[in-house]
């Protein structure tokens, strides 16, 4: 028994030490990378201080989970830098009661951040294996208000439209028309638009009186928006 304790105790200690470590790193990330660069939306800051970003990162890169950088998540895809996630989240001004559509579930991290704030999140992922992995993780972490759909997000999700907000995390060359249609009157969409594997422009698009108002936020580099043949 004593021997068993001796063997197991360090495991418990190191587990709680690493949890504490992650929490501290997360706080630092929020303070320095987000608040320090002007992110003010309180629910966004709170959500990013809570979601365990390291759980969404493959073990090989987990020690960099709270660093100021995008990271590989497998299948040639990447999770965005924390500041980009925070900016996109803040721009749609999410609040309880919202129904949000995300195109490009990837690791599931952005969906989890949104799920901390809004009522329901629908997120579409085109890479089946990645979608299945992220769906399992989101379930494990208790995000019951996220529905991850595997497929091509080009046509959006008409059966759940209209959406209060739409967030696109892969870059198309043009905004897919179905996404504009599925945005509620008064709704906001954030989307990187531009050539694949080059610099794109992150855009905030608002639908008012049936018309679109668009502004450029900053230049970004996202993974390409790919298409499945029908
Ligand atoms: N929001 C993600 C970022 C993932 S990168 C996160 O928090 O981790 C963008 C993702 O968009 C990739 O996983 C890519 O496979 C996916 N993607 C690209 N084109 C798509 C499409 N047409 N429909 C759905 N997902 C797409």
mmCIF file of N, CA, C and O and ligand atoms in Angstrom, residues 53 56 71 73-80 85 102-112 123-127 130-131 134 149-155 167-171 222-228, ligand 1:
data_model
loop_
_atom_site.group_PDB
_atom_site.id
_atom_site.type_symbol
_atom_site.label_atom_id
_atom_site.label_comp_id
_atom_site.label_asym_id
_atom_site.label_seq_id
_atom_site.Cartn_x
_atom_site.Cartn_y
_atom_site.Cartn_z
ATOM 1 N N UNK A 53 -7.546 25.491 -23.792
ATOM 2 C CA UNK A 53 -6.998 25.475 -25.155
ATOM 3 C C UNK A 53 -6.047 24.301 -25.387
ATOM 4 O O UNK A 53 -6.030 23.704 -26.460
ATOM 5 N N UNK A 56 -7.212 21.115 -27.048
ATOM 6 C CA UNK A 56 -7.536 21.135 -28.473
ATOM 7 C C UNK A 56 -6.294 21.022 -29.353
ATOM 8 O O UNK A 56 -6.389 21.023 -30.569
ATOM 9 N N UNK A 71 -1.093 27.044 -34.434
ATOM 10 C CA UNK A 71 -0.402 25.750 -34.285
ATOM 11 C C UNK A 71 -1.032 24.702 -35.183
ATOM 12 O O UNK A 71 -2.230 24.756 -35.478
ATOM 13 N N UNK A 73 -2.828 21.317 -36.249
ATOM 14 C CA UNK A 73 -3.761 20.406 -35.581
ATOM 15 C C UNK A 73 -3.922 19.097 -36.347
ATOM 16 O O UNK A 73 -4.838 18.325 -36.102
ATOM 17 N N UNK A 74 -3.004 18.858 -37.303
ATOM 18 C CA UNK A 74 -3.095 17.638 -38.111
ATOM 19 C C UNK A 74 -3.880 17.885 -39.390
ATOM 20 O O UNK A 74 -4.554 18.911 -39.519
ATOM 21 N N UNK A 75 -3.763 16.961 -40.339
ATOM 22 C CA UNK A 75 -4.474 17.018 -41.620
ATOM 23 C C UNK A 75 -4.170 18.307 -42.396
ATOM 24 O O UNK A 75 -5.003 18.806 -43.159
ATOM 25 N N UNK A 76 -3.006 18.888 -42.145
ATOM 26 C CA UNK A 76 -2.596 20.109 -42.852
ATOM 27 C C UNK A 76 -3.339 21.357 -42.388
ATOM 28 O O UNK A 76 -3.264 22.392 -43.045
ATOM 29 N N UNK A 77 -4.053 21.275 -41.274
ATOM 30 C CA UNK A 77 -4.859 22.414 -40.819
ATOM 31 C C UNK A 77 -4.221 23.058 -39.586
ATOM 32 O O UNK A 77 -3.324 22.476 -38.976
ATOM 33 N N UNK A 78 -4.706 24.252 -39.235
ATOM 34 C CA UNK A 78 -4.139 24.939 -38.070
ATOM 35 C C UNK A 78 -5.222 25.548 -37.196
ATOM 36 O O UNK A 78 -6.303 25.884 -37.675
ATOM 37 N N UNK A 79 -4.896 25.677 -35.916
ATOM 38 C CA UNK A 79 -5.749 26.411 -34.979
ATOM 39 C C UNK A 79 -5.193 27.835 -34.985
ATOM 40 O O UNK A 79 -3.978 28.038 -34.984
ATOM 41 N N UNK A 80 -6.081 28.827 -35.020
ATOM 42 C CA UNK A 80 -5.623 30.223 -35.099
ATOM 43 C C UNK A 80 -4.946 30.656 -33.812
ATOM 44 O O UNK A 80 -5.199 30.112 -32.737
ATOM 45 N N UNK A 85 -8.587 34.469 -32.682
ATOM 46 C CA UNK A 85 -9.841 33.870 -32.179
ATOM 47 C C UNK A 85 -10.622 34.923 -31.387
ATOM 48 O O UNK A 85 -11.835 35.103 -31.569
ATOM 49 N N UNK A 102 -20.499 28.294 -37.572
ATOM 50 C CA UNK A 102 -19.077 28.402 -37.878
ATOM 51 C C UNK A 102 -18.767 27.492 -39.064
ATOM 52 O O UNK A 102 -19.248 26.361 -39.102
ATOM 53 N N UNK A 103 -17.976 27.981 -40.008
ATOM 54 C CA UNK A 103 -17.506 27.107 -41.089
ATOM 55 C C UNK A 103 -16.020 26.861 -40.830
ATOM 56 O O UNK A 103 -15.237 27.818 -40.781
ATOM 57 N N UNK A 104 -15.648 25.593 -40.664
ATOM 58 C CA UNK A 104 -14.251 25.229 -40.377
ATOM 59 C C UNK A 104 -14.054 24.921 -38.904
ATOM 60 O O UNK A 104 -13.388 25.649 -38.181
ATOM 61 N N UNK A 105 -14.636 23.811 -38.452
ATOM 62 C CA UNK A 105 -14.565 23.451 -37.017
ATOM 63 C C UNK A 105 -13.124 23.192 -36.580
ATOM 64 O O UNK A 105 -12.744 23.532 -35.460
ATOM 65 N N UNK A 106 -12.326 22.598 -37.462
ATOM 66 C CA UNK A 106 -10.930 22.307 -37.124
ATOM 67 C C UNK A 106 -10.817 21.585 -35.794
ATOM 68 O O UNK A 106 -11.424 20.531 -35.583
ATOM 69 N N UNK A 107 -10.063 22.171 -34.877
ATOM 70 C CA UNK A 107 -9.840 21.544 -33.568
ATOM 71 C C UNK A 107 -11.074 21.609 -32.672
ATOM 72 O O UNK A 107 -11.152 20.905 -31.669
ATOM 73 N N UNK A 108 -12.007 22.505 -32.990
ATOM 74 C CA UNK A 108 -13.193 22.683 -32.142
ATOM 75 C C UNK A 108 -13.027 23.814 -31.132
ATOM 76 O O UNK A 108 -13.964 24.157 -30.412
ATOM 77 N N UNK A 109 -11.833 24.426 -31.102
ATOM 78 C CA UNK A 109 -11.554 25.445 -30.072
ATOM 79 C C UNK A 109 -12.438 26.686 -30.224
ATOM 80 O O UNK A 109 -13.066 27.133 -29.249
ATOM 81 N N UNK A 110 -12.521 27.229 -31.434
ATOM 82 C CA UNK A 110 -13.345 28.427 -31.636
ATOM 83 C C UNK A 110 -14.813 28.127 -31.274
ATOM 84 O O UNK A 110 -15.488 28.964 -30.668
ATOM 85 N N UNK A 111 -15.277 26.942 -31.634
ATOM 86 C CA UNK A 111 -16.656 26.560 -31.314
ATOM 87 C C UNK A 111 -16.857 26.521 -29.795
ATOM 88 O O UNK A 111 -17.890 26.956 -29.280
ATOM 89 N N UNK A 112 -15.863 26.014 -29.070
ATOM 90 C CA UNK A 112 -15.967 25.936 -27.608
ATOM 91 C C UNK A 112 -16.007 27.329 -26.996
ATOM 92 O O UNK A 112 -16.788 27.595 -26.074
ATOM 93 N N UNK A 123 -21.267 23.952 -36.216
ATOM 94 C CA UNK A 123 -19.969 24.114 -36.849
ATOM 95 C C UNK A 123 -19.752 23.007 -37.868
ATOM 96 O O UNK A 123 -20.031 21.839 -37.603
ATOM 97 N N UNK A 124 -19.291 23.392 -39.056
ATOM 98 C CA UNK A 124 -19.135 22.424 -40.158
ATOM 99 C C UNK A 124 -17.647 22.198 -40.423
ATOM 100 O O UNK A 124 -16.867 23.153 -40.461
ATOM 101 N N UNK A 125 -17.272 20.940 -40.602
ATOM 102 C CA UNK A 125 -15.872 20.594 -40.903
ATOM 103 C C UNK A 125 -15.836 19.654 -42.102
ATOM 104 O O UNK A 125 -16.523 18.648 -42.130
ATOM 105 N N UNK A 126 -14.981 19.997 -43.057
ATOM 106 C CA UNK A 126 -14.938 19.211 -44.300
ATOM 107 C C UNK A 126 -14.044 17.969 -44.177
ATOM 108 O O UNK A 126 -14.252 16.987 -44.893
ATOM 109 N N UNK A 127 -13.035 17.998 -43.299
ATOM 110 C CA UNK A 127 -12.145 16.826 -43.130
ATOM 111 C C UNK A 127 -12.777 15.880 -42.097
ATOM 112 O O UNK A 127 -12.823 16.189 -40.899
ATOM 113 N N UNK A 130 -10.870 14.737 -38.845
ATOM 114 C CA UNK A 130 -10.681 15.864 -37.936
ATOM 115 C C UNK A 130 -12.009 16.212 -37.250
ATOM 116 O O UNK A 130 -12.066 16.427 -36.030
ATOM 117 N N UNK A 131 -13.064 16.219 -38.025
ATOM 118 C CA UNK A 131 -14.401 16.502 -37.486
ATOM 119 C C UNK A 131 -14.803 15.489 -36.435
ATOM 120 O O UNK A 131 -15.330 15.850 -35.372
ATOM 121 N N UNK A 134 -12.772 16.088 -33.214
ATOM 122 C CA UNK A 134 -13.192 17.287 -32.489
ATOM 123 C C UNK A 134 -14.588 17.127 -31.888
ATOM 124 O O UNK A 134 -14.861 17.623 -30.802
ATOM 125 N N UNK A 149 -21.054 19.268 -37.689
ATOM 126 C CA UNK A 149 -21.556 18.585 -38.886
ATOM 127 C C UNK A 149 -20.373 18.369 -39.832
ATOM 128 O O UNK A 149 -19.587 19.299 -40.065
ATOM 129 N N UNK A 150 -20.249 17.152 -40.361
ATOM 130 C CA UNK A 150 -19.159 16.896 -41.301
ATOM 131 C C UNK A 150 -19.672 17.110 -42.719
ATOM 132 O O UNK A 150 -20.695 16.534 -43.104
ATOM 133 N N UNK A 151 -19.005 17.994 -43.456
ATOM 134 C CA UNK A 151 -19.431 18.285 -44.825
ATOM 135 C C UNK A 151 -18.811 19.570 -45.327
ATOM 136 O O UNK A 151 -17.975 20.172 -44.660
ATOM 137 N N UNK A 152 -19.258 19.981 -46.525
ATOM 138 C CA UNK A 152 -18.767 21.203 -47.147
ATOM 139 C C UNK A 152 -19.635 22.380 -46.694
ATOM 140 O O UNK A 152 -20.837 22.401 -46.948
ATOM 141 N N UNK A 153 -19.010 23.342 -46.034
ATOM 142 C CA UNK A 153 -19.763 24.478 -45.502
ATOM 143 C C UNK A 153 -20.148 25.532 -46.535
ATOM 144 O O UNK A 153 -20.758 26.536 -46.179
ATOM 145 N N UNK A 154 -19.805 25.293 -47.805
ATOM 146 C CA UNK A 154 -20.075 26.307 -48.836
ATOM 147 C C UNK A 154 -21.556 26.674 -48.897
ATOM 148 O O UNK A 154 -21.909 27.813 -49.148
ATOM 149 N N UNK A 155 -22.404 25.684 -48.657
ATOM 150 C CA UNK A 155 -23.847 25.953 -48.746
ATOM 151 C C UNK A 155 -24.455 26.287 -47.388
ATOM 152 O O UNK A 155 -25.668 26.382 -47.241
ATOM 153 N N UNK A 167 -19.288 32.771 -38.546
ATOM 154 C CA UNK A 167 -17.844 32.932 -38.425
ATOM 155 C C UNK A 167 -17.174 31.907 -39.346
ATOM 156 O O UNK A 167 -17.464 30.714 -39.246
ATOM 157 N N UNK A 168 -16.340 32.375 -40.238
ATOM 158 C CA UNK A 168 -15.695 31.462 -41.195
ATOM 159 C C UNK A 168 -14.203 31.440 -40.889
ATOM 160 O O UNK A 168 -13.564 32.494 -40.827
ATOM 161 N N UNK A 169 -13.649 30.238 -40.679
ATOM 162 C CA UNK A 169 -12.241 30.168 -40.255
ATOM 163 C C UNK A 169 -11.337 29.511 -41.302
ATOM 164 O O UNK A 169 -10.245 29.064 -40.995
ATOM 165 N N UNK A 170 -11.821 29.453 -42.555
ATOM 166 C CA UNK A 170 -10.983 29.055 -43.691
ATOM 167 C C UNK A 170 -11.257 30.122 -44.749
ATOM 168 O O UNK A 170 -12.348 30.698 -44.769
ATOM 169 N N UNK A 171 -10.258 30.396 -45.616
ATOM 170 C CA UNK A 171 -10.405 31.551 -46.505
ATOM 171 C C UNK A 171 -10.892 31.206 -47.905
ATOM 172 O O UNK A 171 -10.164 30.579 -48.680
ATOM 173 N N UNK A 222 -5.125 32.511 -43.491
ATOM 174 C CA UNK A 222 -5.882 31.336 -43.053
ATOM 175 C C UNK A 222 -5.653 30.178 -44.025
ATOM 176 O O UNK A 222 -5.222 30.385 -45.157
ATOM 177 N N UNK A 223 -5.998 28.956 -43.587
ATOM 178 C CA UNK A 223 -5.937 27.811 -44.503
ATOM 179 C C UNK A 223 -7.033 27.987 -45.547
ATOM 180 O O UNK A 223 -8.027 28.669 -45.309
ATOM 181 N N UNK A 224 -6.841 27.387 -46.746
ATOM 182 C CA UNK A 224 -7.827 27.596 -47.814
ATOM 183 C C UNK A 224 -9.192 26.982 -47.503
ATOM 184 O O UNK A 224 -9.282 25.977 -46.788
ATOM 185 N N UNK A 225 -10.215 27.621 -48.037
ATOM 186 C CA UNK A 225 -11.581 27.101 -47.996
ATOM 187 C C UNK A 225 -11.663 26.101 -49.145
ATOM 188 O O UNK A 225 -11.529 26.468 -50.312
ATOM 189 N N UNK A 226 -11.828 24.821 -48.819
ATOM 190 C CA UNK A 226 -11.829 23.809 -49.875
ATOM 191 C C UNK A 226 -13.265 23.425 -50.228
ATOM 192 O O UNK A 226 -14.199 23.782 -49.508
ATOM 193 N N UNK A 227 -13.428 22.713 -51.340
ATOM 194 C CA UNK A 227 -14.770 22.323 -51.778
ATOM 195 C C UNK A 227 -14.846 20.819 -51.977
ATOM 196 O O UNK A 227 -13.879 20.203 -52.391
ATOM 197 N N UNK A 228 -16.006 20.260 -51.678
ATOM 198 C CA UNK A 228 -16.283 18.853 -51.995
ATOM 199 C C UNK A 228 -17.085 18.841 -53.274
ATOM 200 O O UNK A 228 -17.963 19.673 -53.457
HETATM 201 N N1 LIG B 1 -11.869 27.167 -36.088
HETATM 202 C C1 LIG B 1 -10.797 26.212 -36.122
HETATM 203 C C2 LIG B 1 -9.759 26.588 -37.170
HETATM 204 C C3 LIG B 1 -9.512 25.457 -38.090
HETATM 205 S S1 LIG B 1 -8.681 25.795 -39.583
HETATM 206 C C4 LIG B 1 -10.204 25.973 -34.748
HETATM 207 O O1 LIG B 1 -10.624 26.647 -33.785
HETATM 208 O O2 LIG B 1 -9.361 25.095 -34.605
HETATM 209 C C5 LIG B 1 -10.020 25.810 -40.729
HETATM 210 C C6 LIG B 1 -10.766 24.529 -40.943
HETATM 211 O O3 LIG B 1 -11.680 24.740 -42.020
HETATM 212 C C7 LIG B 1 -9.916 23.333 -41.342
HETATM 213 O O4 LIG B 1 -10.087 22.306 -40.404
HETATM 214 C C8 LIG B 1 -10.469 22.946 -42.729
HETATM 215 O O5 LIG B 1 -10.492 21.552 -42.927
HETATM 216 C C9 LIG B 1 -11.875 23.521 -42.673
HETATM 217 N N2 LIG B 1 -12.507 23.780 -43.982
HETATM 218 C C10 LIG B 1 -11.929 24.224 -45.131
HETATM 219 N N3 LIG B 1 -12.852 24.334 -46.108
HETATM 220 C C11 LIG B 1 -14.048 23.973 -45.557
HETATM 221 C C12 LIG B 1 -15.382 23.863 -46.066
HETATM 222 N N4 LIG B 1 -15.677 24.137 -47.341
HETATM 223 N N5 LIG B 1 -16.367 23.455 -45.226
HETATM 224 C C13 LIG B 1 -16.084 23.149 -43.919
HETATM 225 N N6 LIG B 1 -14.839 23.207 -43.405
HETATM 226 C C14 LIG B 1 -13.841 23.620 -44.195
#
